[in-house]
PDB file of C-alpha atoms in Angstrom:
ATOM      1  CA  MET I   1      25.134  17.827 -28.464  1.00 37.00           C
ATOM      2  CA  VAL I   2      22.707  17.802 -25.299  1.00 37.00           C
ATOM      3  CA  ARG I   3      20.200  15.188 -24.365  1.00 41.00           C
ATOM      4  CA  ASN I   4      17.075  15.956 -22.634  1.00 39.00           C
ATOM      5  CA  ARG I   5      16.957  13.551 -19.764  1.00 35.00           C
ATOM      6  CA  ARG I   6      13.679  12.955 -17.946  1.00 34.00           C
ATOM      7  CA  ALA I   7      13.850   9.213 -17.039  1.00 36.00           C
ATOM      8  CA  ALA I   8      14.503   9.546 -13.435  1.00 35.00           C
ATOM      9  CA  LEU I   9      11.603  12.129 -12.798  1.00 33.00           C
ATOM     10  CA  ALA I  10       9.315   9.973 -15.049  1.00 36.00           C
ATOM     11  CA  ALA I  11       9.993   7.014 -13.085  1.00 36.00           C
ATOM     12  CA  LEU I  12       9.330   8.935  -9.799  1.00 34.00           C
ATOM     13  CA  SER I  13       6.123  10.418 -11.258  1.00 35.00           C
ATOM     14  CA  ALA I  14       4.873   6.893 -12.214  1.00 36.00           C
ATOM     15  CA  SER I  15       5.393   5.707  -8.581  1.00 38.00           C
ATOM     16  CA  GLY I  16       3.501   8.520  -7.160  1.00 41.00           C
ATOM     17  CA  LEU I  17       4.234  10.474  -4.059  1.00 42.00           C
ATOM     18  CA  GLY I  18       3.047   7.959  -1.603  1.00 41.00           C
ATOM     19  CA  ALA I  19       5.291   5.290  -2.927  1.00 39.00           C
ATOM     20  CA  ALA I  20       8.235   7.623  -2.915  1.00 38.00           C
ATOM     21  CA  LEU I  21       7.775   8.380   0.730  1.00 38.00           C
ATOM     22  CA  GLY I  22       7.032   4.870   1.748  1.00 36.00           C
ATOM     23  CA  ALA I  23       3.328   5.239   2.286  1.00 36.00           C
ATOM     24  CA  GLN I  24       1.378   2.094   3.403  1.00 37.00           C
ATOM     25  CA  THR I  25      -0.319   1.429   0.091  1.00 37.00           C
ATOM     26  CA  ALA I  26       0.606  -1.444  -2.104  1.00 42.00           C
ATOM     27  CA  THR I  27      -0.765  -4.607  -3.700  1.00 40.00           C
ATOM     28  CA  ALA I  28       2.027  -6.889  -2.394  1.00 40.00           C
ATOM     29  CA  TRP I  29       4.496  -7.190   0.318  1.00 39.00           C
ATOM     30  CA  SER I  30       7.565  -9.156   0.821  1.00 40.00           C
ATOM     31  CA  ALA I  31       7.640 -11.507   3.902  1.00 42.00           C
ATOM     32  CA  THR I  32      10.387 -11.357   6.571  1.00 45.00           C
ATOM     33  CA  PRO I  33      11.169 -13.777   9.401  1.00 44.00           C
ATOM     34  CA  TRP I  34       8.888 -12.998  12.367  1.00 49.00           C
ATOM     35  CA  ILE I  35      10.203 -12.575  15.771  1.00 52.00           C
ATOM     36  CA  ALA I  36       7.246 -12.431  18.161  1.00 56.00           C
ATOM     37  CA  PRO I  37       7.680  -9.349  20.276  1.00 69.00           C
ATOM     38  CA  GLU I  38       7.013  -9.573  24.183  1.00 79.00           C
ATOM     39  CA  GLY I  39       4.591  -7.538  26.111  1.00 84.00           C
ATOM     40  CA  GLY I  40       1.801  -6.955  23.837  1.00 91.00           C
ATOM     41  CA  ILE I  41      -1.792  -7.064  25.115  1.00 93.00           C
ATOM     42  CA  PRO I  42      -4.364  -8.821  22.812  1.00 93.00           C
ATOM     43  CA  LEU I  43      -7.066  -6.632  21.510  1.00 94.00           C
ATOM     44  CA  LEU I  44      -8.764  -9.606  19.896  1.00 90.00           C
ATOM     45  CA  PRO I  45      -9.305 -13.230  21.479  1.00 84.00           C
ATOM     46  CA  PRO I  46      -6.071 -14.871  20.448  1.00 74.00           C
ATOM     47  CA  GLY I  47      -6.827 -17.361  17.531  1.00 71.00           C
ATOM     48  CA  ASP I  48     -10.518 -16.766  17.684  1.00 78.00           C
ATOM     49  CA  LEU I  49     -11.593 -16.114  14.066  1.00 89.00           C
ATOM     50  CA  GLY I  50     -15.307 -16.427  15.223  1.00 87.00           C
ATOM     51  CA  ALA I  51     -14.714 -12.785  16.209  1.00 89.00           C
ATOM     52  CA  PHE I  52     -14.991 -11.858  12.561  1.00 94.00           C
ATOM     53  CA  ARG I  53     -18.205 -11.269  10.738  1.00 94.00           C
ATOM     54  CA  LEU I  54     -18.854 -10.667   7.217  1.00 95.00           C
ATOM     55  CA  THR I  55     -20.267  -7.187   6.833  1.00 95.00           C
ATOM     56  CA  GLY I  56     -21.072  -4.609   4.225  1.00 95.00           C
ATOM     57  CA  SER I  57     -23.936  -3.928   1.877  1.00 94.00           C
ATOM     58  CA  ALA I  58     -22.730  -6.183  -0.818  1.00 94.00           C
ATOM     59  CA  THR I  59     -22.200  -9.331   1.409  1.00 94.00           C
ATOM     60  CA  ARG I  60     -24.849 -11.105  -0.898  1.00 95.00           C
ATOM     61  CA  ASP I  61     -21.977 -11.284  -3.367  1.00 95.00           C
ATOM     62  CA  ALA I  62     -19.720 -13.163  -1.097  1.00 95.00           C
ATOM     63  CA  ARG I  63     -19.316 -16.383   0.665  1.00 95.00           C
ATOM     64  CA  LEU I  64     -17.752 -17.000   4.140  1.00 96.00           C
ATOM     65  CA  GLU I  65     -16.625 -20.312   5.314  1.00 94.00           C
ATOM     66  CA  LEU I  66     -14.563 -21.449   8.409  1.00 93.00           C
ATOM     67  CA  VAL I  67     -12.513 -24.213   7.208  1.00 92.00           C
ATOM     68  CA  THR I  68     -10.076 -26.628   8.972  1.00 91.00           C
ATOM     69  CA  LEU I  69      -6.589 -27.007   7.727  1.00 90.00           C
ATOM     70  CA  ASP I  70      -4.603 -30.205   7.465  1.00 86.00           C
ATOM     71  CA  PRO I  71      -1.195 -30.144   9.297  1.00 85.00           C
ATOM     72  CA  ALA I  72       0.547 -30.232   6.148  1.00 82.00           C
ATOM     73  CA  ASP I  73      -1.496 -27.237   4.957  1.00 82.00           C
ATOM     74  CA  GLU I  74      -0.660 -24.752   7.920  1.00 82.00           C
ATOM     75  CA  PRO I  75       1.436 -21.853   7.467  1.00 83.00           C
ATOM     76  CA  GLN I  76       5.084 -23.008   7.878  1.00 76.00           C
ATOM     77  CA  ASP I  77       6.109 -20.302  10.490  1.00 74.00           C
ATOM     78  CA  ALA I  78       2.756 -20.788  12.574  1.00 73.00           C
ATOM     79  CA  PRO I  79       2.317 -24.614  13.094  1.00 70.00           C
ATOM     80  CA  GLY I  80      -0.857 -25.252  15.079  1.00 70.00           C
ATOM     81  CA  THR I  81      -2.887 -22.962  13.043  1.00 82.00           C
ATOM     82  CA  ARG I  82      -5.592 -25.248  12.182  1.00 86.00           C
ATOM     83  CA  ARG I  83      -8.432 -22.922  11.140  1.00 91.00           C
ATOM     84  CA  ALA I  84      -8.923 -20.238   8.293  1.00 93.00           C
ATOM     85  CA  LEU I  85     -11.514 -17.863   7.132  1.00 95.00           C
ATOM     86  CA  ARG I  86     -12.279 -18.586   3.426  1.00 95.00           C
ATOM     87  CA  VAL I  87     -14.101 -15.821   1.505  1.00 96.00           C
ATOM     88  CA  ARG I  88     -15.188 -16.119  -1.963  1.00 96.00           C
ATOM     89  CA  THR I  89     -16.029 -12.785  -3.588  1.00 96.00           C
ATOM     90  CA  GLU I  90     -18.173 -13.458  -6.594  1.00 95.00           C
ATOM     91  CA  ARG I  91     -18.775  -9.766  -8.040  1.00 92.00           C
ATOM     92  CA  VAL I  92     -17.148  -6.623  -7.804  1.00 91.00           C
ATOM     93  CA  PRO I  93     -18.838  -4.131  -5.426  1.00 93.00           C
ATOM     94  CA  ALA I  94     -18.678  -0.289  -5.943  1.00 91.00           C
ATOM     95  CA  SER I  95     -16.123  -0.231  -3.156  1.00 91.00           C
ATOM     96  CA  PRO I  96     -13.851  -2.739  -1.580  1.00 93.00           C
ATOM     97  CA  TRP I  97     -15.283  -1.933   1.943  1.00 94.00           C
ATOM     98  CA  LEU I  98     -18.802  -3.128   0.815  1.00 95.00           C
ATOM     99  CA  ILE I  99     -17.429  -6.614   1.374  1.00 96.00           C
ATOM    100  CA  GLN I 100     -15.463  -7.112   4.620  1.00 96.00           C
ATOM    101  CA  LEU I 101     -14.668  -9.287   7.679  1.00 97.00           C
ATOM    102  CA  THR I 102     -14.923  -6.999  10.708  1.00 96.00           C
ATOM    103  CA  GLY I 103     -13.783  -8.026  14.336  1.00 96.00           C
ATOM    104  CA  LYS I 104     -14.343  -5.475  16.988  1.00 96.00           C
ATOM    105  CA  THR I 105     -11.700  -5.189  19.685  1.00 96.00           C
ATOM    106  CA  THR I 106     -12.303  -6.808  22.918  1.00 94.00           C
ATOM    107  CA  GLY I 107      -9.941  -4.678  25.060  1.00 93.00           C
ATOM    108  CA  ALA I 108      -9.385  -0.847  25.492  1.00 95.00           C
ATOM    109  CA  VAL I 109      -6.534   0.761  23.662  1.00 95.00           C
ATOM    110  CA  GLY I 110      -4.964   4.244  24.332  1.00 96.00           C
ATOM    111  CA  ARG I 111      -4.264   7.211  22.171  1.00 95.00           C
ATOM    112  CA  GLY I 112      -0.762   6.961  20.684  1.00 95.00           C
ATOM    113  CA  ASP I 113      -0.486   3.336  21.452  1.00 96.00           C
ATOM    114  CA  ALA I 114       1.926   1.117  19.345  1.00 96.00           C
ATOM    115  CA  VAL I 115      -0.350  -1.780  17.962  1.00 96.00           C
ATOM    116  CA  LEU I 116       0.825  -4.603  15.890  1.00 96.00           C
ATOM    117  CA  VAL I 117      -1.769  -6.446  13.482  1.00 95.00           C
ATOM    118  CA  THR I 118      -0.402  -9.819  12.259  1.00 93.00           C
ATOM    119  CA  PHE I 119      -2.020 -12.292  10.016  1.00 94.00           C
ATOM    120  CA  PHE I 120      -1.605 -15.068   7.332  1.00 94.00           C
ATOM    121  CA  MET I 121      -3.041 -14.987   3.769  1.00 94.00           C
ATOM    122  CA  ARG I 122      -3.128 -17.083   0.649  1.00 95.00           C
ATOM    123  CA  THR I 123      -5.011 -16.710  -2.454  1.00 96.00           C
ATOM    124  CA  LEU I 124      -6.757 -19.842  -3.889  1.00 96.00           C
ATOM    125  CA  GLU I 125      -7.988 -18.265  -7.117  1.00 96.00           C
ATOM    126  CA  SER I 126      -8.388 -14.824  -8.653  1.00 95.00           C
ATOM    127  CA  ALA I 127      -9.923 -13.307 -11.821  1.00 93.00           C
ATOM    128  CA  ALA I 128      -7.389 -10.533 -11.960  1.00 91.00           C
ATOM    129  CA  GLU I 129      -4.989 -10.364 -14.715  1.00 89.00           C
ATOM    130  CA  THR I 130      -2.025 -10.556 -12.408  1.00 87.00           C
ATOM    131  CA  ASP I 131      -3.625 -13.738 -10.747  1.00 91.00           C
ATOM    132  CA  GLU I 132      -3.480 -11.915  -7.515  1.00 92.00           C
ATOM    133  CA  GLY I 133      -5.937 -11.710  -4.620  1.00 94.00           C
ATOM    134  CA  ARG I 134      -6.165  -8.376  -2.681  1.00 94.00           C
ATOM    135  CA  VAL I 135      -7.287  -7.681   0.711  1.00 96.00           C
ATOM    136  CA  GLY I 136      -7.557  -4.236   2.268  1.00 95.00           C
ATOM    137  CA  VAL I 137      -6.335  -4.306   5.933  1.00 96.00           C
ATOM    138  CA  VAL I 138      -7.911  -1.453   8.309  1.00 96.00           C
ATOM    139  CA  PHE I 139      -7.747  -0.579  11.991  1.00 97.00           C
ATOM    140  CA  GLU I 140     -10.311   2.111  12.596  1.00 96.00           C
ATOM    141  CA  GLN I 141     -12.895   3.710  14.879  1.00 96.00           C
ATOM    142  CA  ALA I 142     -15.986   1.471  15.020  1.00 95.00           C
ATOM    143  CA  SER I 143     -18.419   4.227  14.398  1.00 93.00           C
ATOM    144  CA  ASP I 144     -18.589   7.436  12.479  1.00 91.00           C
ATOM    145  CA  PRO I 145     -16.178   9.144  11.337  1.00 91.00           C
ATOM    146  CA  TYR I 146     -14.306   5.804  11.228  1.00 92.00           C
ATOM    147  CA  THR I 147     -10.857   7.356  11.897  1.00 93.00           C
ATOM    148  CA  LYS I 148      -8.330   5.086  10.510  1.00 94.00           C
ATOM    149  CA  SER I 149      -4.951   4.436  12.157  1.00 95.00           C
ATOM    150  CA  LEU I 150      -4.033   1.849   9.518  1.00 95.00           C
ATOM    151  CA  SER I 151      -5.277   1.399   6.054  1.00 93.00           C
ATOM    152  CA  VAL I 152      -3.203  -0.618   3.582  1.00 92.00           C
ATOM    153  CA  THR I 153      -3.919  -3.160   0.717  1.00 93.00           C
ATOM    154  CA  VAL I 154      -1.873  -6.373   0.438  1.00 93.00           C
ATOM    155  CA  GLY I 155      -2.091  -9.121  -2.144  1.00 91.00           C
ATOM    156  CA  THR I 156      -0.733 -12.555  -2.954  1.00 91.00           C
ATOM    157  CA  GLU I 157      -0.723 -14.574  -6.103  1.00 91.00           C
ATOM    158  CA  ALA I 158      -2.941 -17.634  -6.357  1.00 93.00           C
ATOM    159  CA  GLY I 159      -1.013 -20.844  -5.708  1.00 90.00           C
ATOM    160  CA  ALA I 160       2.008 -19.016  -3.953  1.00 89.00           C
ATOM    161  CA  GLY I 161       0.994 -20.296  -0.572  1.00 91.00           C
ATOM    162  CA  TRP I 162       0.588 -18.651   2.669  1.00 93.00           C
ATOM    163  CA  ARG I 163       2.230 -15.156   3.424  1.00 92.00           C
ATOM    164  CA  ARG I 164       2.573 -13.605   6.715  1.00 92.00           C
ATOM    165  CA  TYR I 165       1.970  -9.786   7.283  1.00 93.00           C
ATOM    166  CA  ASP I 166       3.197  -7.752  10.162  1.00 94.00           C
ATOM    167  CA  LEU I 167       1.523  -4.290   9.924  1.00 95.00           C
ATOM    168  CA  PRO I 168       2.411  -1.944  12.915  1.00 96.00           C
ATOM    169  CA  LEU I 169       0.449   1.280  13.628  1.00 96.00           C
ATOM    170  CA  THR I 170       0.028   4.193  16.098  1.00 96.00           C
ATOM    171  CA  THR I 171      -3.461   4.813  17.171  1.00 96.00           C
ATOM    172  CA  LEU I 172      -4.851   8.174  16.429  1.00 94.00           C
ATOM    173  CA  ALA I 173      -7.414   8.170  19.382  1.00 94.00           C
ATOM    174  CA  GLY I 174      -8.188   6.076  22.453  1.00 95.00           C
ATOM    175  CA  TYR I 175     -10.893   3.505  22.409  1.00 96.00           C
ATOM    176  CA  ALA I 176     -12.889   1.627  24.987  1.00 96.00           C
ATOM    177  CA  ALA I 177     -13.392  -2.090  24.319  1.00 95.00           C
ATOM    178  CA  GLY I 178     -15.703  -2.615  21.227  1.00 95.00           C
ATOM    179  CA  GLN I 179     -15.106   0.971  19.997  1.00 96.00           C
ATOM    180  CA  ALA I 180     -12.414  -0.017  17.483  1.00 97.00           C
ATOM    181  CA  GLN I 181     -12.319  -2.774  14.918  1.00 97.00           C
ATOM    182  CA  VAL I 182     -10.158  -4.502  12.392  1.00 97.00           C
ATOM    183  CA  ASN I 183     -11.445  -4.975   8.828  1.00 97.00           C
ATOM    184  CA  PHE I 184     -10.191  -7.015   6.098  1.00 97.00           C
ATOM    185  CA  GLN I 185     -11.836  -5.573   2.821  1.00 96.00           C
ATOM    186  CA  LEU I 186     -12.456  -8.082   0.172  1.00 96.00           C
ATOM    187  CA  GLY I 187     -14.298  -6.269  -2.489  1.00 94.00           C
ATOM    188  CA  HIS I 188     -11.518  -6.048  -5.040  1.00 93.00           C
ATOM    189  CA  GLY I 189     -12.829  -8.435  -7.642  1.00 91.00           C
ATOM    190  CA  PRO I 190     -13.852 -12.169  -8.125  1.00 96.00           C
ATOM    191  CA  GLN I 191     -11.506 -14.134  -5.915  1.00 96.00           C
ATOM    192  CA  THR I 192     -11.128 -16.601  -3.146  1.00 97.00           C
ATOM    193  CA  VAL I 193      -8.719 -15.955  -0.307  1.00 97.00           C
ATOM    194  CA  GLU I 194      -8.094 -17.497   3.168  1.00 96.00           C
ATOM    195  CA  ILE I 195      -6.967 -15.525   6.131  1.00 95.00           C
ATOM    196  CA  ALA I 196      -5.507 -17.277   9.331  1.00 93.00           C
ATOM    197  CA  GLY I 197      -3.625 -16.683  12.578  1.00 91.00           C
ATOM    198  CA  VAL I 198      -4.956 -13.163  13.112  1.00 93.00           C
ATOM    199  CA  SER I 199      -3.402 -11.367  16.075  1.00 92.00           C
ATOM    200  CA  VAL I 200      -3.712  -7.852  17.290  1.00 95.00           C
ATOM    201  CA  LEU I 201      -1.460  -6.645  20.118  1.00 95.00           C
ATOM    202  CA  ASP I 202      -1.337  -3.336  21.989  1.00 96.00           C
ATOM    203  CA  PHE I 203       2.231  -2.517  23.362  1.00 96.00           C
ATOM    204  CA  GLY I 204       1.156   0.751  24.791  1.00 94.00           C
ATOM    205  CA  ALA I 205       2.418   4.314  24.100  1.00 93.00           C
ATOM    206  CA  GLN I 206       5.950   3.750  25.503  1.00 93.00           C
ATOM    207  CA  THR I 207       6.939   1.311  22.860  1.00 93.00           C
ATOM    208  CA  PRO I 208       8.404   2.939  19.676  1.00 93.00           C
ATOM    209  CA  VAL I 209       6.270   1.612  16.764  1.00 93.00           C
ATOM    210  CA  ALA I 210       9.548   1.389  14.674  1.00 92.00           C
ATOM    211  CA  SER I 211      10.732  -1.347  16.895  1.00 92.00           C
ATOM    212  CA  LEU I 212       7.825  -3.599  15.933  1.00 93.00           C
ATOM    213  CA  PRO I 213       8.216  -6.096  13.108  1.00 92.00           C
ATOM    214  CA  ARG I 214       7.119  -4.701   9.770  1.00 91.00           C
ATOM    215  CA  THR I 215       6.528  -6.399   6.426  1.00 90.00           C
ATOM    216  CA  PRO I 216       8.462  -4.243   3.803  1.00 84.00           C
ATOM    217  CA  LEU I 217       6.360  -2.577   1.148  1.00 73.00           C
ATOM    218  CA  THR I 218       7.159  -3.934  -2.362  1.00 77.00           C
ATOM    219  CA  TYR I 219       5.561  -5.083  -5.600  1.00 75.00           C
ATOM    220  CA  ALA I 220       6.487  -7.380  -8.389  1.00 74.00           C
ATOM    221  CA  GLY I 221       8.701  -5.384 -10.800  1.00 85.00           C
ATOM    222  CA  ARG I 222      10.091  -3.035  -8.373  1.00 85.00           C
ATOM    223  CA  GLU I 223      13.491  -4.563  -8.599  1.00 87.00           C
ATOM    224  CA  ALA I 224      16.309  -2.551 -10.154  1.00 88.00           C
ATOM    225  CA  ASP I 225      16.842  -5.247 -12.775  1.00 90.00           C
ATOM    226  CA  ALA I 226      13.134  -5.840 -13.691  1.00 91.00           C
ATOM    227  CA  ALA I 227      12.751  -6.866 -17.303  1.00 90.00           C
ATOM    228  CA  TRP I 228      10.337  -3.915 -17.983  1.00 92.00           C
ATOM    229  CA  ARG I 229      12.980  -1.318 -17.316  1.00 94.00           C
ATOM    230  CA  ASP I 230      14.985  -1.884 -20.302  1.00 93.00           C
ATOM    231  CA  GLU I 231      11.674  -1.536 -22.489  1.00 94.00           C
ATOM    232  CA  ALA I 232      11.096   1.728 -20.614  1.00 94.00           C
ATOM    233  CA  ARG I 233      14.574   3.143 -21.362  1.00 94.00           C
ATOM    234  CA  ALA I 234      14.139   2.366 -24.873  1.00 94.00           C
ATOM    235  CA  ARG I 235      10.673   4.143 -25.004  1.00 95.00           C
ATOM    236  CA  ILE I 236      12.304   7.110 -23.308  1.00 93.00           C
ATOM    237  CA  GLU I 237      15.208   7.266 -25.681  1.00 93.00           C
ATOM    238  CA  ARG I 238      12.692   7.278 -28.555  1.00 92.00           C
ATOM    239  CA  TYR I 239       9.929   9.469 -27.436  1.00 92.00           C
ATOM    240  CA  ARG I 240      11.180  11.666 -24.775  1.00 87.00           C
ATOM    241  CA  MET I 241      14.612  12.497 -25.881  1.00 90.00           C
ATOM    242  CA  GLY I 242      16.152  14.565 -28.695  1.00 88.00           C
ATOM    243  CA  ASP I 243      19.237  16.011 -30.419  1.00 88.00           C
ATOM    244  CA  LEU I 244      19.876  19.685 -29.711  1.00 81.00           C
ATOM    245  CA  GLU I 245      22.778  21.308 -31.635  1.00 87.00           C
ATOM    246  CA  VAL I 246      24.589  24.262 -29.986  1.00 87.00           C
ATOM    247  CA  ARG I 247      26.902  26.432 -31.881  1.00 90.00           C
ATOM    248  CA  VAL I 248      29.040  28.904 -30.014  1.00 93.00           C
ATOM    249  CA  VAL I 249      30.398  31.926 -31.909  1.00 94.00           C
ATOM    250  CA  ASP I 250      32.572  35.074 -30.994  1.00 93.00           C
ATOM    251  CA  GLY I 251      31.435  38.575 -31.457  1.00 92.00           C
ATOM    252  CA  ALA I 252      32.289  38.415 -35.127  1.00 93.00           C
ATOM    253  CA  GLY I 253      30.166  35.265 -35.626  1.00 92.00           C
ATOM    254  CA  HIS I 254      33.142  32.960 -35.980  1.00 94.00           C
ATOM    255  CA  PRO I 255      32.882  29.419 -34.437  1.00 93.00           C
ATOM    256  CA  ILE I 256      34.777  29.070 -31.203  1.00 94.00           C
ATOM    257  CA  PRO I 257      36.638  25.524 -31.337  1.00 92.00           C
ATOM    258  CA  ALA I 258      36.334  23.262 -28.320  1.00 91.00           C
ATOM    259  CA  ALA I 259      34.014  25.640 -26.240  1.00 92.00           C
ATOM    260  CA  ALA I 260      32.856  24.511 -22.885  1.00 91.00           C
ATOM    261  CA  VAL I 261      29.075  24.713 -22.897  1.00 90.00           C
ATOM    262  CA  ALA I 262      26.839  24.116 -19.821  1.00 89.00           C
ATOM    263  CA  VAL I 263      22.944  23.769 -20.310  1.00 84.00           C
ATOM    264  CA  SER I 264      20.407  23.821 -17.672  1.00 87.00           C
ATOM    265  CA  GLN I 265      16.564  23.276 -18.244  1.00 83.00           C
ATOM    266  CA  ARG I 266      14.490  26.047 -16.838  1.00 85.00           C
ATOM    267  CA  ARG I 267      11.077  24.711 -17.526  1.00 82.00           C
ATOM    268  CA  HIS I 268       9.314  21.992 -19.391  1.00 81.00           C
ATOM    269  CA  ALA I 269       5.837  21.335 -21.010  1.00 84.00           C
ATOM    270  CA  PHE I 270       5.208  17.895 -19.521  1.00 85.00           C
ATOM    271  CA  GLY I 271       3.066  17.443 -16.512  1.00 90.00           C
ATOM    272  CA  PHE I 272       4.706  15.327 -13.989  1.00 92.00           C
ATOM    273  CA  GLY I 273       2.016  14.858 -11.316  1.00 93.00           C
ATOM    274  CA  SER I 274       0.834  12.524  -8.346  1.00 93.00           C
ATOM    275  CA  ALA I 275      -2.074  12.063  -6.095  1.00 93.00           C
ATOM    276  CA  VAL I 276      -1.431  13.694  -2.835  1.00 93.00           C
ATOM    277  CA  ALA I 277      -3.204  13.300   0.612  1.00 89.00           C
ATOM    278  CA  THR I 278      -4.602  16.357   2.083  1.00 89.00           C
ATOM    279  CA  ALA I 279      -3.808  15.439   5.691  1.00 87.00           C
ATOM    280  CA  GLN I 280      -0.235  15.114   5.107  1.00 88.00           C
ATOM    281  CA  LEU I 281      -0.141  18.095   2.615  1.00 91.00           C
ATOM    282  CA  MET I 282      -1.536  20.387   5.329  1.00 91.00           C
ATOM    283  CA  ALA I 283       0.079  18.904   8.469  1.00 90.00           C
ATOM    284  CA  PRO I 284       1.941  21.521  10.535  1.00 90.00           C
ATOM    285  CA  THR I 285       4.561  18.949  11.449  1.00 89.00           C
ATOM    286  CA  ALA I 286       8.077  18.082  10.340  1.00 89.00           C
ATOM    287  CA  ASP I 287       6.654  15.153   8.271  1.00 88.00           C
ATOM    288  CA  GLY I 288       4.142  17.425   6.683  1.00 89.00           C
ATOM    289  CA  GLU I 289       7.028  19.885   5.578  1.00 93.00           C
ATOM    290  CA  ARG I 290       8.996  16.913   4.175  1.00 93.00           C
ATOM    291  CA  TYR I 291       5.825  15.846   2.217  1.00 94.00           C
ATOM    292  CA  ARG I 292       5.163  19.392   0.845  1.00 94.00           C
ATOM    293  CA  ASP I 293       8.928  19.736  -0.157  1.00 95.00           C
ATOM    294  CA  HIS I 294       8.991  16.394  -1.884  1.00 94.00           C
ATOM    295  CA  ALA I 295       5.826  17.476  -3.848  1.00 94.00           C
ATOM    296  CA  ARG I 296       7.066  20.832  -4.845  1.00 93.00           C
ATOM    297  CA  ARG I 297      10.490  19.625  -5.888  1.00 92.00           C
ATOM    298  CA  ASN I 298       9.219  16.510  -8.034  1.00 92.00           C
ATOM    299  CA  PHE I 299       5.669  17.305  -9.288  1.00 93.00           C
ATOM    300  CA  SER I 300       4.210  20.241 -11.362  1.00 91.00           C
ATOM    301  CA  LYS I 301       0.726  18.796 -11.043  1.00 93.00           C
ATOM    302  CA  ALA I 302      -1.419  17.210  -8.366  1.00 94.00           C
ATOM    303  CA  VAL I 303      -4.790  15.748  -7.549  1.00 93.00           C
ATOM    304  CA  LEU I 304      -6.179  14.945  -4.127  1.00 91.00           C
ATOM    305  CA  GLU I 305      -6.591  11.438  -3.395  1.00 86.00           C
ATOM    306  CA  ASN I 306      -9.913  10.998  -1.425  1.00 80.00           C
ATOM    307  CA  ASP I 307     -10.783  14.297  -0.042  1.00 80.00           C
ATOM    308  CA  LEU I 308     -13.320  15.528  -2.480  1.00 80.00           C
ATOM    309  CA  LYS I 309     -15.227  12.192  -2.935  1.00 74.00           C
ATOM    310  CA  TRP I 310     -18.917  12.415  -2.335  1.00 68.00           C
ATOM    311  CA  PRO I 311     -19.787  10.852   1.219  1.00 61.00           C
ATOM    312  CA  ASN I 312     -21.678   7.522   1.023  1.00 52.00           C
TER     313      ASN I 312
END
């Protein structure tokens, strides 16, 4: 009797190629103790939330307020953070970037520089089923083609308090002061979030980006003992596995007792797929080869993430 086991591959397919390779896209992150690195040059005025403006064609559906925090309400690991930007998004725009906070850099940055974006976020209310507020974080060129050196989505549950995010990046080009910008994309749905303690530090091209603090990517339910996994295993057992009887006989058709049988699946009809990023898929680098190899070994179907979207 042989069981057709697809659980591991199904789980990988569900997570997607980006998640499997640790891509910087997720709706939640776990916080780690922050050790402030030395030597960074500020690319935004330190602590100046006034550098941010509400931008985008759907700002009529959002409300921005600069609020003063009580000492007891400040982020615990950033005492003295007395002000926060509170943004209420009232309707869902066609795209998240149609409502965003934008702050342009006040200093020059070189190509290949290691940059660290740090900020604090909390959600006051959210209409999402998960009760989570979401914010897209982008470091990009401030003009067309808006080349992005960082693009992630983070989130916190309403009432969970402040969460700090440390997001390192390597700049894809050099920019003079004002030619790059940091965006907090807020058009994810009706919600009220606060952002405080924003810091953008440039450590230059000689600092390995891996040496900078990074908030690890994770999400609720990713744990090995998460409750949903037992239910998923039961469904796999019921719908994706079946019994196969193998009879081993000799040349005369007589059964061979206790015969050793090895079975290897050669093909399957199920389409295991993922969204793939064209830039990584076509990259003539070691990382690009790793990306292609991972896609070939684990998926039989694929779609492009953003490359065939009609430009706005």
